[in-house]
XYZ file of C-alpha atoms in Angstrom:
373
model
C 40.937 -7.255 107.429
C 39.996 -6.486 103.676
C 36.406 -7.603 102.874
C 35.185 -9.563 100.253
C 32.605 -8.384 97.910
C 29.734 -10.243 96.572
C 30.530 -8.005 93.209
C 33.475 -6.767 90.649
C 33.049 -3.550 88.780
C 34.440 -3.073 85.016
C 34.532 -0.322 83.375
C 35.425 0.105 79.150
C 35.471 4.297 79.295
C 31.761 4.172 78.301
C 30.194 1.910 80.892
C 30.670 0.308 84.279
C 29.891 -3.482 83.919
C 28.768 -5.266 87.109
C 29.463 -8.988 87.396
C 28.306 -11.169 90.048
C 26.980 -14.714 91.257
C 23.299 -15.672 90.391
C 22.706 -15.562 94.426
C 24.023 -11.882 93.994
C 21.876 -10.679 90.720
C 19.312 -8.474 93.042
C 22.340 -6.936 94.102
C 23.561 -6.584 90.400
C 20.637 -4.900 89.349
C 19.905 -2.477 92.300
C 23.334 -0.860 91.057
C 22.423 -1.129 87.698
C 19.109 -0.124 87.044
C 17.992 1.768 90.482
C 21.353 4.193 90.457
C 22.842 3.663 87.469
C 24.423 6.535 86.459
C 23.420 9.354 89.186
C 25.879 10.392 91.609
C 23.635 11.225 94.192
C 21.360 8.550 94.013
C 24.515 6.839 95.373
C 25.648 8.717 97.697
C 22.410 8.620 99.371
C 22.655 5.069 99.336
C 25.314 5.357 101.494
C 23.862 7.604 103.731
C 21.360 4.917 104.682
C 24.728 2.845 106.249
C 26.441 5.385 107.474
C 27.106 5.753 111.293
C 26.271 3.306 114.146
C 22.433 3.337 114.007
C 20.633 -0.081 114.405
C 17.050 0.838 113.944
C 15.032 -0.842 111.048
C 14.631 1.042 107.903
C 13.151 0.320 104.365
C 14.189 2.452 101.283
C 11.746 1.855 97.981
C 13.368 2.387 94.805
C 11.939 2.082 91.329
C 12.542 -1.863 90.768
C 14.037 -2.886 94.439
C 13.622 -2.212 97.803
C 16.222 -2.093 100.470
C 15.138 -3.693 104.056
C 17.552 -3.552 107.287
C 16.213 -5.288 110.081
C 18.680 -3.704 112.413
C 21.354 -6.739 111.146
C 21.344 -7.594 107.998
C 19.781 -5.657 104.571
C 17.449 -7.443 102.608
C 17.806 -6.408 98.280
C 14.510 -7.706 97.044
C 12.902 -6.755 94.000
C 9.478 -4.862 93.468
C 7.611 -7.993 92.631
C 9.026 -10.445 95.579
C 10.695 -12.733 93.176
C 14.191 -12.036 94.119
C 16.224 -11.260 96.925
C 19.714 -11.653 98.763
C 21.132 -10.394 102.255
C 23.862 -8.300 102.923
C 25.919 -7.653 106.041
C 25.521 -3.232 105.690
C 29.568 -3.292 106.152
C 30.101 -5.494 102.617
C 26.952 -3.305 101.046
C 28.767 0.076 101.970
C 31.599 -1.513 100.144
C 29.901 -1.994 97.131
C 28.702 1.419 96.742
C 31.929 2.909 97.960
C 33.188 1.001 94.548
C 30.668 1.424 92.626
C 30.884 5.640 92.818
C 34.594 5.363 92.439
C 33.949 3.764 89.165
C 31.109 5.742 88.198
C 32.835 8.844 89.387
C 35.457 8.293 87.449
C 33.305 7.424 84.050
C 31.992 10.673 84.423
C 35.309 12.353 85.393
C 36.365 10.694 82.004
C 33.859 12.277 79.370
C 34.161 15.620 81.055
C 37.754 15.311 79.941
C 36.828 14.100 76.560
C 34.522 16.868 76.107
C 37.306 19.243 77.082
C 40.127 17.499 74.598
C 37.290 17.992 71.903
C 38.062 21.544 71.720
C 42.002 20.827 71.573
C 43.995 21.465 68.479
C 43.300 18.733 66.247
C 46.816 16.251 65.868
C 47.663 17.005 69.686
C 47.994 14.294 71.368
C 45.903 13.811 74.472
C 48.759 14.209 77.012
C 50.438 17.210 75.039
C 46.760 18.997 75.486
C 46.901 18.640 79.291
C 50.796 19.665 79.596
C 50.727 22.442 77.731
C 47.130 23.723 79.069
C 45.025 23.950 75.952
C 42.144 21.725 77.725
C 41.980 24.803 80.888
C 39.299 27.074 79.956
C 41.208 30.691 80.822
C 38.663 32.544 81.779
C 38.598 30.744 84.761
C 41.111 27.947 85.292
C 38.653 25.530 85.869
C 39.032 23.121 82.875
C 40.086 19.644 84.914
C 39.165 20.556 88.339
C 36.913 17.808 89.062
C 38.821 15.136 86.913
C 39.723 11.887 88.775
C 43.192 11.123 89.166
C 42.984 7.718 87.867
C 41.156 8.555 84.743
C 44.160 11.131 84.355
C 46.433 8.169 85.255
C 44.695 5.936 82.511
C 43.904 8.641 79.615
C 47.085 10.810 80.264
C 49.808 8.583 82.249
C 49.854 11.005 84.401
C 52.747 11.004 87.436
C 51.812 11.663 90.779
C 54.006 13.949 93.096
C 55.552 11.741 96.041
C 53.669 11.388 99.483
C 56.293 13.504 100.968
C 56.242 16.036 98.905
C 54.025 19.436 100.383
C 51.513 20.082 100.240
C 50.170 16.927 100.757
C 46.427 18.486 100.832
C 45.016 21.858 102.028
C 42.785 22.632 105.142
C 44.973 19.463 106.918
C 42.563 16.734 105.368
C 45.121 14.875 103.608
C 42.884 15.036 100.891
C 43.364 18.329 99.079
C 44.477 19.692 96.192
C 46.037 17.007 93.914
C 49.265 18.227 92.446
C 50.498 16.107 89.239
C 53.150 16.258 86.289
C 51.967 15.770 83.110
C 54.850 14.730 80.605
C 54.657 13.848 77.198
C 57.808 12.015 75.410
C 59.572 12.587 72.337
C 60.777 9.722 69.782
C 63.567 9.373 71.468
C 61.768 8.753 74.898
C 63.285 12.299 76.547
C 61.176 14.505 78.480
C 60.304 17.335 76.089
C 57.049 18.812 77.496
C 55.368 18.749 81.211
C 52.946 20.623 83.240
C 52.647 20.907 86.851
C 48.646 21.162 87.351
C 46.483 22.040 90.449
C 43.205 20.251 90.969
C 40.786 21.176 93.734
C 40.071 19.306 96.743
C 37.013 16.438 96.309
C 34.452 17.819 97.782
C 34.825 21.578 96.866
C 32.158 22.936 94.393
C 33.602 25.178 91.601
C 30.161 26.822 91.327
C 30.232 27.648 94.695
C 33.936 28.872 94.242
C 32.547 31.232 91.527
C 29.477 32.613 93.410
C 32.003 33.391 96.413
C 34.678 35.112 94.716
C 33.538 38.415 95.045
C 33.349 38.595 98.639
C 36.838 37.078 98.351
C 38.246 40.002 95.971
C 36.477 42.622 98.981
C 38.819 41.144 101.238
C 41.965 39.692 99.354
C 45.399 40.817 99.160
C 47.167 41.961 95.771
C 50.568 41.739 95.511
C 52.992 44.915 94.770
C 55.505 42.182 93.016
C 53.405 40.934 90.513
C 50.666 43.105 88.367
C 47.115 41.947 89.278
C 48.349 38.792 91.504
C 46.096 38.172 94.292
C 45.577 35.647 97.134
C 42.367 35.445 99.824
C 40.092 32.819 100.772
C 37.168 31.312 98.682
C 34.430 29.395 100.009
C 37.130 28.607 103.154
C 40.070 27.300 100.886
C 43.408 29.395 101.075
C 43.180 30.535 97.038
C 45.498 32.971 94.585
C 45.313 34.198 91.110
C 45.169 36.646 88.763
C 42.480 39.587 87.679
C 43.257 41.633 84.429
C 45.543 44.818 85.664
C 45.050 46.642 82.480
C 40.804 46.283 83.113
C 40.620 47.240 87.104
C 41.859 50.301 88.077
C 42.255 50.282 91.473
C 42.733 47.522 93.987
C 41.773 45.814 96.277
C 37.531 46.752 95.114
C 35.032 47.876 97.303
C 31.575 46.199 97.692
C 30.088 47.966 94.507
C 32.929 47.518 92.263
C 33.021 43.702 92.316
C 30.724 42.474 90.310
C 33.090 44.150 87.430
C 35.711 42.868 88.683
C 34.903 39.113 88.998
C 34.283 39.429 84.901
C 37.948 40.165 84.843
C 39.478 37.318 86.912
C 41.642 35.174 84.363
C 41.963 32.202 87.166
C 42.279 31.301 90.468
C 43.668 27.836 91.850
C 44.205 26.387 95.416
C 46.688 27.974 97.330
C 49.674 26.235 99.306
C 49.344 25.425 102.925
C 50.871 28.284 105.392
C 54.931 27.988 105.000
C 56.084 29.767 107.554
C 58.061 31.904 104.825
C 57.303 35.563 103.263
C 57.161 33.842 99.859
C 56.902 37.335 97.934
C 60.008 38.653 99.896
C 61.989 35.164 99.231
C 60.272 35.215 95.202
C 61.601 39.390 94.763
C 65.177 38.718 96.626
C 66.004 35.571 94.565
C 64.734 38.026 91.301
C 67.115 40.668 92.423
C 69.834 38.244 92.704
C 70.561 38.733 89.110
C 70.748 41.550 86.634
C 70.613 39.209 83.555
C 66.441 39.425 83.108
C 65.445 40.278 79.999
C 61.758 41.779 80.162
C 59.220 42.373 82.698
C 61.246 40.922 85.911
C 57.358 40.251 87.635
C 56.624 37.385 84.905
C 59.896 35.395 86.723
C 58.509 36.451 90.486
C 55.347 34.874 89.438
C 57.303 31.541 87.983
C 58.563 31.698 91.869
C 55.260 32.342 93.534
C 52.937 30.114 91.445
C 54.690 27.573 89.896
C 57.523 26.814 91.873
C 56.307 27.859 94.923
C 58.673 26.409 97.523
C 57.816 23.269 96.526
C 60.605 20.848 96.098
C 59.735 18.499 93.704
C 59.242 21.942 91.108
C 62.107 22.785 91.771
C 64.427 19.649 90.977
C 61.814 19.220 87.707
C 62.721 22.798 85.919
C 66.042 22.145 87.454
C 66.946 18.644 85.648
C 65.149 19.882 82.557
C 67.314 19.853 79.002
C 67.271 21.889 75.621
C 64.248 21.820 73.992
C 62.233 20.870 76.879
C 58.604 23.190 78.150
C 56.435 23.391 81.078
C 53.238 24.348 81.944
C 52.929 25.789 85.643
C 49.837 27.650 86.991
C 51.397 31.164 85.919
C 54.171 30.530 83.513
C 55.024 28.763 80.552
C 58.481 28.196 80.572
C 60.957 27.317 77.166
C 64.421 26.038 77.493
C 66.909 26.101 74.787
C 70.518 25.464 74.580
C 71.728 29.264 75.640
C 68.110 30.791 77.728
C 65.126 30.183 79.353
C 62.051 31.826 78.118
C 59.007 32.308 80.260
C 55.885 33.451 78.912
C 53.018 34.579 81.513
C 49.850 32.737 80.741
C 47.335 34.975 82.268
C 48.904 38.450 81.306
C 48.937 38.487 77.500
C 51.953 39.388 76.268
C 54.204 39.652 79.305
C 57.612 37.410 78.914
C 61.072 37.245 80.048
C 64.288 35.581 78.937
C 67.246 34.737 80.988
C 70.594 32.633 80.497
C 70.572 28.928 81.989
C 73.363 29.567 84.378
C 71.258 32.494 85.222
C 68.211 31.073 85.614
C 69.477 27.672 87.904
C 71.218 30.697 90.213
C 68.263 31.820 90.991
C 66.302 28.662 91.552
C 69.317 27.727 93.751
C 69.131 31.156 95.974
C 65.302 31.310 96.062
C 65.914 27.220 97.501
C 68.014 28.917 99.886
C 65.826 31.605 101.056
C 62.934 28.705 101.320
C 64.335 25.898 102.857
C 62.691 26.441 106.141
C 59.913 24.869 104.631
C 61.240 21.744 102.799
Protein backbone atom coordinates (compact mmCIF):
# COMPACT_ATOMS: atom_id res chain seq x y z
CA UNK A 1 0.00 0.00 0.00
CA UNK A 2 1.60 3.41 -1.17
CA UNK A 3 2.26 5.75 1.81
CA UNK A 4 1.39 9.10 2.29
CA UNK A 5 3.86 11.73 2.98
CA UNK A 6 3.62 14.50 5.37
CA UNK A 7 5.73 16.50 2.45
CA UNK A 8 5.91 17.33 -1.55
CA UNK A 9 9.21 18.14 -3.11
CA UNK A 10 9.55 20.82 -6.12
CA UNK A 11 12.18 21.39 -7.85
CA UNK A 12 12.75 24.67 -10.64
CA UNK A 13 16.45 23.24 -12.01
CA UNK A 14 18.07 25.49 -9.34
CA UNK A 15 16.38 24.45 -6.12
CA UNK A 16 14.29 21.78 -4.45
CA UNK A 17 11.29 23.54 -2.71
CA UNK A 18 9.75 21.67 0.25
CA UNK A 19 6.10 22.31 1.04
CA UNK A 20 4.29 21.05 3.92
CA UNK A 21 1.54 21.55 6.74
CA UNK A 22 2.38 23.92 9.72
CA UNK A 23 2.20 20.54 11.99
CA UNK A 24 4.97 19.32 9.48
CA UNK A 25 7.41 22.61 9.38
CA UNK A 26 10.17 20.81 11.82
CA UNK A 27 10.09 18.32 9.28
CA UNK A 28 10.38 21.04 6.48
CA UNK A 29 13.28 22.50 7.87
CA UNK A 30 15.36 19.41 9.01
CA UNK A 31 15.50 18.79 5.07
CA UNK A 32 16.10 22.16 4.40
CA UNK A 33 18.51 23.62 6.51
CA UNK A 34 20.22 20.40 8.36
CA UNK A 35 20.94 18.48 4.76
CA UNK A 36 20.23 20.75 2.36
CA UNK A 37 22.24 20.19 -0.36
CA UNK A 38 24.82 17.28 0.76
CA UNK A 39 24.36 13.95 -0.53
CA UNK A 40 25.73 12.22 2.22
CA UNK A 41 24.35 14.01 4.91
CA UNK A 42 21.28 12.20 3.48
CA UNK A 43 22.15 9.17 2.97
CA UNK A 44 23.23 8.88 6.44
CA UNK A 45 19.97 9.91 7.40
CA UNK A 46 18.79 6.97 6.07
CA UNK A 47 21.12 4.83 7.54
CA UNK A 48 19.67 5.71 10.93
CA UNK A 49 16.16 3.75 9.54
CA UNK A 50 17.52 1.28 7.83
CA UNK A 51 17.05 -2.44 8.88
CA UNK A 52 14.84 -3.91 11.67
CA UNK A 53 16.54 -2.42 14.78
CA UNK A 54 14.21 -1.08 17.58
CA UNK A 55 16.64 0.33 20.04
CA UNK A 56 16.40 4.12 20.96
CA UNK A 57 18.68 6.46 19.25
CA UNK A 58 19.15 10.33 19.12
CA UNK A 59 21.02 12.03 16.16
CA UNK A 60 21.98 16.00 16.89
CA UNK A 61 22.18 18.06 13.94
CA UNK A 62 23.00 21.73 13.65
CA UNK A 63 19.29 23.21 14.21
CA UNK A 64 17.24 19.75 14.97
CA UNK A 65 17.57 16.73 16.61
CA UNK A 66 16.20 13.41 15.62
CA UNK A 67 14.75 11.12 18.66
CA UNK A 68 13.40 7.36 18.08
CA UNK A 69 12.05 5.91 21.02
CA UNK A 70 12.09 2.48 19.51
CA UNK A 71 8.40 3.57 17.73
CA UNK A 72 8.07 6.62 16.60
CA UNK A 73 10.93 9.61 15.70
CA UNK A 74 10.60 12.72 17.34
CA UNK A 75 11.96 16.09 14.75
CA UNK A 76 12.39 18.76 17.35
CA UNK A 77 14.34 21.73 17.00
CA UNK A 78 17.57 22.85 18.96
CA UNK A 79 15.70 25.21 21.17
CA UNK A 80 12.50 22.85 22.14
CA UNK A 81 10.06 25.08 20.44
CA UNK A 82 9.05 22.78 17.73
CA UNK A 83 8.49 19.34 17.06
CA UNK A 84 6.39 16.59 15.13
CA UNK A 85 6.43 12.61 15.11
CA UNK A 86 7.03 10.41 12.46
CA UNK A 87 6.30 6.72 11.95
CA UNK A 88 10.47 5.82 10.65
CA UNK A 89 8.61 3.98 7.53
CA UNK A 90 6.89 7.59 6.22
CA UNK A 91 10.41 9.43 7.39
CA UNK A 92 12.52 6.93 5.18
CA UNK A 93 10.13 8.01 2.54
CA UNK A 94 10.84 11.43 2.75
CA UNK A 95 14.45 11.16 2.43
CA UNK A 96 14.23 8.47 -0.19
CA UNK A 97 12.44 11.61 -2.14
CA UNK A 98 14.16 14.08 -1.06
CA UNK A 99 17.80 12.54 -2.55
CA UNK A 100 16.01 11.63 -5.70
CA UNK A 101 15.30 15.24 -6.11
CA UNK A 102 18.42 16.51 -4.85
CA UNK A 103 20.28 13.89 -6.78
CA UNK A 104 18.92 14.83 -9.64
CA UNK A 105 19.53 18.87 -9.10
CA UNK A 106 22.95 18.01 -8.93
CA UNK A 107 22.89 15.46 -11.79
CA UNK A 108 21.41 18.57 -13.65
CA UNK A 109 24.25 21.31 -13.28
CA UNK A 110 26.88 18.69 -13.89
CA UNK A 111 25.21 18.49 -17.26
CA UNK A 112 24.98 22.17 -17.62
CA UNK A 113 28.50 22.55 -16.83
CA UNK A 114 29.29 19.96 -19.49
CA UNK A 115 26.85 21.68 -22.37
CA UNK A 116 28.88 24.92 -21.39
CA UNK A 117 31.74 23.72 -23.30
CA UNK A 118 29.42 22.66 -26.39
CA UNK A 119 29.55 24.48 -29.65
CA UNK A 120 27.71 27.53 -29.17
CA UNK A 121 24.03 27.37 -31.43
CA UNK A 122 23.83 23.47 -30.66
CA UNK A 123 21.04 22.69 -29.27
CA UNK A 124 21.09 20.85 -25.98
CA UNK A 125 19.87 17.47 -27.33
CA UNK A 126 22.09 17.69 -30.61
CA UNK A 127 25.21 18.06 -27.96
CA UNK A 128 24.32 14.77 -26.24
CA UNK A 129 23.52 12.79 -29.67
CA UNK A 130 26.27 13.61 -31.37
CA UNK A 131 28.79 13.32 -28.21
CA UNK A 132 30.32 16.76 -27.95
CA UNK A 133 29.33 16.91 -24.03
CA UNK A 134 31.73 13.23 -23.49
CA UNK A 135 35.03 14.32 -22.44
CA UNK A 136 37.32 11.77 -24.83
CA UNK A 137 39.94 11.27 -22.91
CA UNK A 138 37.96 9.21 -20.91
CA UNK A 139 34.31 8.70 -21.82
CA UNK A 140 33.14 9.81 -18.72
CA UNK A 141 31.23 13.05 -19.59
CA UNK A 142 27.40 11.94 -18.39
CA UNK A 143 28.15 8.97 -16.38
CA UNK A 144 26.57 9.98 -13.28
CA UNK A 145 23.65 12.01 -14.94
CA UNK A 146 20.11 11.03 -13.77
CA UNK A 147 17.88 9.68 -16.21
CA UNK A 148 15.11 11.94 -15.50
CA UNK A 149 17.06 15.10 -15.67
CA UNK A 150 18.12 13.58 -19.19
CA UNK A 151 14.38 12.88 -19.68
CA UNK A 152 13.50 16.60 -18.74
CA UNK A 153 16.65 18.61 -20.29
CA UNK A 154 17.13 16.24 -23.35
CA UNK A 155 13.70 14.19 -23.97
CA UNK A 156 15.55 11.54 -23.84
CA UNK A 157 13.89 7.82 -24.87
CA UNK A 158 14.43 5.01 -22.80
CA UNK A 159 15.22 1.48 -24.33
CA UNK A 160 12.18 -1.00 -23.55
CA UNK A 161 12.22 -3.25 -20.32
CA UNK A 162 12.77 -6.15 -22.53
CA UNK A 163 15.33 -5.09 -24.26
CA UNK A 164 19.12 -6.64 -22.88
CA UNK A 165 20.80 -5.81 -21.08
CA UNK A 166 18.50 -4.82 -18.69
CA UNK A 167 21.49 -4.02 -16.07
CA UNK A 168 24.95 -5.60 -15.48
CA UNK A 169 26.18 -7.79 -12.49
CA UNK A 170 22.17 -9.17 -12.45
CA UNK A 171 20.98 -6.10 -10.24
CA UNK A 172 18.46 -4.90 -12.54
CA UNK A 173 19.93 -1.75 -11.96
CA UNK A 174 22.91 -1.33 -14.27
CA UNK A 175 24.03 0.40 -16.95
CA UNK A 176 21.27 2.67 -18.38
CA UNK A 177 21.16 2.44 -22.12
CA UNK A 178 19.17 5.48 -23.89
CA UNK A 179 18.56 7.08 -27.46
CA UNK A 180 19.06 10.46 -27.76
CA UNK A 181 17.23 11.96 -30.93
CA UNK A 182 16.98 15.30 -32.01
CA UNK A 183 14.23 16.31 -34.82
CA UNK A 184 14.39 18.22 -37.86
CA UNK A 185 11.66 20.91 -39.06
CA UNK A 186 9.92 18.53 -40.49
CA UNK A 187 9.68 16.34 -37.25
CA UNK A 188 11.97 13.26 -38.94
CA UNK A 189 14.59 11.64 -37.05
CA UNK A 190 17.81 13.19 -38.35
CA UNK A 191 20.34 12.66 -35.51
CA UNK A 192 20.51 10.01 -32.42
CA UNK A 193 22.95 8.51 -30.12
CA UNK A 194 22.85 5.35 -28.34
CA UNK A 195 24.74 6.26 -24.88
CA UNK A 196 26.03 4.03 -21.98
CA UNK A 197 25.78 5.29 -18.44
CA UNK A 198 27.28 3.44 -15.50
CA UNK A 199 25.51 1.61 -12.92
CA UNK A 200 24.33 3.97 -9.63
CA UNK A 201 26.47 3.16 -7.31
CA UNK A 202 29.78 2.69 -9.28
CA UNK A 203 32.48 5.41 -8.64
CA UNK A 204 34.23 6.67 -11.84
CA UNK A 205 37.22 7.64 -9.66
CA UNK A 206 37.47 4.39 -8.47
CA UNK A 207 37.03 3.09 -12.15
CA UNK A 208 40.10 5.26 -13.01
CA UNK A 209 42.40 4.27 -10.07
CA UNK A 210 41.60 0.48 -11.07
CA UNK A 211 42.21 0.49 -14.62
CA UNK A 212 45.61 -0.40 -14.62
CA UNK A 213 45.36 -3.56 -12.91
CA UNK A 214 42.55 -4.09 -15.42
CA UNK A 215 44.87 -3.39 -18.63
CA UNK A 216 47.56 -6.21 -16.68
CA UNK A 217 44.93 -8.59 -17.11
CA UNK A 218 42.53 -7.61 -20.08
CA UNK A 219 42.08 -9.01 -23.39
CA UNK A 220 42.80 -7.00 -26.76
CA UNK A 221 41.17 -7.92 -29.62
CA UNK A 222 43.06 -9.11 -33.02
CA UNK A 223 39.77 -7.63 -34.99
CA UNK A 224 39.90 -4.28 -33.96
CA UNK A 225 43.31 -2.07 -33.38
CA UNK A 226 43.68 -1.25 -29.65
CA UNK A 227 40.04 -2.69 -28.62
CA UNK A 228 40.08 -4.16 -25.29
CA UNK A 229 37.67 -5.71 -22.73
CA UNK A 230 38.51 -6.87 -18.79
CA UNK A 231 37.02 -6.09 -15.61
CA UNK A 232 37.21 -2.73 -13.63
CA UNK A 233 36.50 -2.34 -10.13
CA UNK A 234 34.21 -5.84 -10.68
CA UNK A 235 32.09 -4.49 -13.71
CA UNK A 236 32.49 -6.49 -17.08
CA UNK A 237 34.15 -3.20 -19.10
CA UNK A 238 35.66 -2.61 -22.93
CA UNK A 239 37.30 0.15 -24.75
CA UNK A 240 39.86 1.52 -26.51
CA UNK A 241 43.79 2.54 -25.74
CA UNK A 242 45.72 4.50 -28.53
CA UNK A 243 47.41 1.62 -30.93
CA UNK A 244 49.68 4.05 -32.56
CA UNK A 245 51.10 5.12 -28.64
CA UNK A 246 51.50 1.37 -27.00
CA UNK A 247 53.56 -0.87 -28.61
CA UNK A 248 52.92 -4.00 -27.40
CA UNK A 249 49.91 -5.54 -25.74
CA UNK A 250 48.49 -6.70 -23.35
CA UNK A 251 51.31 -4.44 -20.67
CA UNK A 252 53.10 -5.82 -17.98
CA UNK A 253 53.04 -4.41 -14.39
CA UNK A 254 55.69 -1.61 -15.18
CA UNK A 255 54.36 -0.51 -18.40
CA UNK A 256 50.91 0.58 -17.18
CA UNK A 257 51.08 3.54 -15.78
CA UNK A 258 51.94 4.72 -19.59
CA UNK A 259 49.50 3.07 -20.77
CA UNK A 260 46.45 4.23 -18.72
CA UNK A 261 47.55 7.97 -20.16
CA UNK A 262 46.64 6.49 -23.46
CA UNK A 263 43.16 4.99 -22.85
CA UNK A 264 40.66 7.12 -25.08
CA UNK A 265 37.49 5.44 -23.10
CA UNK A 266 36.11 2.69 -21.57
CA UNK A 267 32.23 2.03 -20.94
CA UNK A 268 30.23 -0.87 -19.30
CA UNK A 269 30.31 -3.93 -21.02
CA UNK A 270 27.21 -6.21 -22.02
CA UNK A 271 26.14 -9.03 -19.85
CA UNK A 272 27.70 -12.63 -20.95
CA UNK A 273 25.74 -13.65 -24.39
CA UNK A 274 26.49 -16.86 -24.78
CA UNK A 275 27.91 -15.81 -28.36
CA UNK A 276 31.71 -15.28 -29.65
CA UNK A 277 30.70 -11.70 -30.50
CA UNK A 278 34.18 -10.98 -32.31
CA UNK A 279 33.76 -14.23 -34.44
CA UNK A 280 29.88 -13.28 -35.22
CA UNK A 281 31.21 -9.13 -35.63
CA UNK A 282 34.42 -10.49 -38.32
CA UNK A 283 32.03 -13.21 -40.22
CA UNK A 284 29.14 -10.73 -40.79
CA UNK A 285 32.32 -8.15 -42.02
CA UNK A 286 33.50 -10.80 -44.37
CA UNK A 287 30.12 -11.27 -45.69
CA UNK A 288 30.73 -8.51 -48.08
CA UNK A 289 33.50 -7.26 -50.28
CA UNK A 290 31.88 -3.78 -50.78
CA UNK A 291 33.93 -1.96 -47.60
CA UNK A 292 35.54 0.88 -48.46
CA UNK A 293 38.45 1.60 -45.83
CA UNK A 294 39.73 0.09 -42.78
CA UNK A 295 37.13 -3.03 -42.53
CA UNK A 296 37.97 -2.95 -38.31
CA UNK A 297 36.10 0.60 -37.98
CA UNK A 298 32.67 -1.57 -39.21
CA UNK A 299 33.70 -4.72 -36.71
CA UNK A 300 33.80 -2.18 -34.04
CA UNK A 301 30.18 -0.57 -35.21
CA UNK A 302 29.25 -4.50 -34.56
CA UNK A 303 31.03 -4.98 -31.28
CA UNK A 304 30.32 -1.63 -29.56
CA UNK A 305 27.51 -0.11 -30.87
CA UNK A 306 25.34 -2.64 -32.07
CA UNK A 307 26.39 -5.21 -30.03
CA UNK A 308 23.73 -7.91 -30.34
CA UNK A 309 21.43 -5.76 -29.04
CA UNK A 310 18.12 -5.64 -30.74
CA UNK A 311 16.73 -2.50 -30.32
CA UNK A 312 20.36 -1.09 -32.22
CA UNK A 313 19.79 -2.96 -34.58
CA UNK A 314 16.09 -2.13 -35.81
CA UNK A 315 17.28 1.83 -34.98
CA UNK A 316 20.32 1.98 -37.73
CA UNK A 317 18.10 -0.36 -39.57
CA UNK A 318 14.83 1.98 -39.97
CA UNK A 319 17.12 4.97 -40.29
CA UNK A 320 16.64 7.34 -43.68
CA UNK A 321 18.93 9.72 -45.84
CA UNK A 322 20.39 12.26 -44.05
CA UNK A 323 20.03 10.72 -40.77
CA UNK A 324 23.49 10.19 -37.96
CA UNK A 325 24.21 8.32 -34.90
CA UNK A 326 26.33 8.41 -32.18
CA UNK A 327 27.25 4.82 -30.74
CA UNK A 328 30.06 4.16 -28.19
CA UNK A 329 32.67 3.48 -31.13
CA UNK A 330 31.23 4.80 -34.30
CA UNK A 331 29.68 7.65 -35.76
CA UNK A 332 27.68 6.57 -38.42
CA UNK A 333 26.29 8.95 -41.72
CA UNK A 334 23.61 7.82 -44.02
CA UNK A 335 22.96 9.29 -47.32
CA UNK A 336 20.87 8.38 -50.19
CA UNK A 337 23.59 5.85 -51.98
CA UNK A 338 26.23 4.83 -48.54
CA UNK A 339 26.76 4.65 -45.14
CA UNK A 340 29.71 6.34 -43.69
CA UNK A 341 31.17 5.39 -40.36
CA UNK A 342 33.72 7.35 -38.77
CA UNK A 343 35.61 5.74 -35.59
CA UNK A 344 35.43 8.12 -32.71
CA UNK A 345 38.31 6.99 -30.68
CA UNK A 346 40.86 6.21 -33.56
CA UNK A 347 41.39 9.54 -35.32
CA UNK A 348 41.06 9.28 -38.67
CA UNK A 349 39.92 5.71 -39.26
CA UNK A 350 36.50 5.52 -41.51
CA UNK A 351 34.71 3.33 -43.81
CA UNK A 352 31.99 3.67 -46.42
CA UNK A 353 29.69 1.06 -47.67
CA UNK A 354 26.43 0.94 -49.96
CA UNK A 355 22.94 0.76 -48.04
CA UNK A 356 21.98 -2.54 -49.49
CA UNK A 357 25.39 -3.43 -48.33
CA UNK A 358 25.38 -2.25 -45.16
CA UNK A 359 21.49 -3.68 -44.05
CA UNK A 360 23.13 -7.26 -45.45
CA UNK A 361 25.30 -7.24 -43.03
CA UNK A 362 23.25 -6.06 -40.10
CA UNK A 363 20.82 -8.80 -41.30
CA UNK A 364 23.66 -11.74 -41.28
CA UNK A 365 25.44 -10.49 -38.12
CA UNK A 366 21.33 -10.73 -36.62
CA UNK A 367 21.62 -14.11 -37.84
CA UNK A 368 24.80 -15.18 -36.39
CA UNK A 369 23.43 -13.49 -32.92
CA UNK A 370 20.11 -14.49 -32.45
CA UNK A 371 20.86 -16.96 -29.79
CA UNK A 372 20.86 -14.15 -27.65
CA UNK A 373 17.75 -12.06 -28.54
Amino acid sequence: MAISLPVRFRSDGVRVAVETDPLHAPLRDFLINDLGEDISAIVRAQGRLTGDRIEPWQELYRYHRLDFDGTIVHVRDVGGWASCDLDPAVLRRCLDEYLQQVGALHGRRTLERALSEAPSGESVATSLALGSVSHRAQGWGLVQTPRAVLEDVAGLTAHPDACLPHGVLGTGSGACWADLAVLGGTHTRLRSGTKTFMPRGIDPERLMSELGNALTQARFLGAVPGAWYGFVAGVPVHGYVDPDMVLRLPCDPIEVAGVVQRVRVFFPELADSGVDLESAALTACGSSSSVYGPRHVLTAFLLHDVQSHRHHLDVVRNARPGWEHTGNACHLRLDVRTVRLEHLWLPGYACEIPTGEFARILTEYERLTAQVF
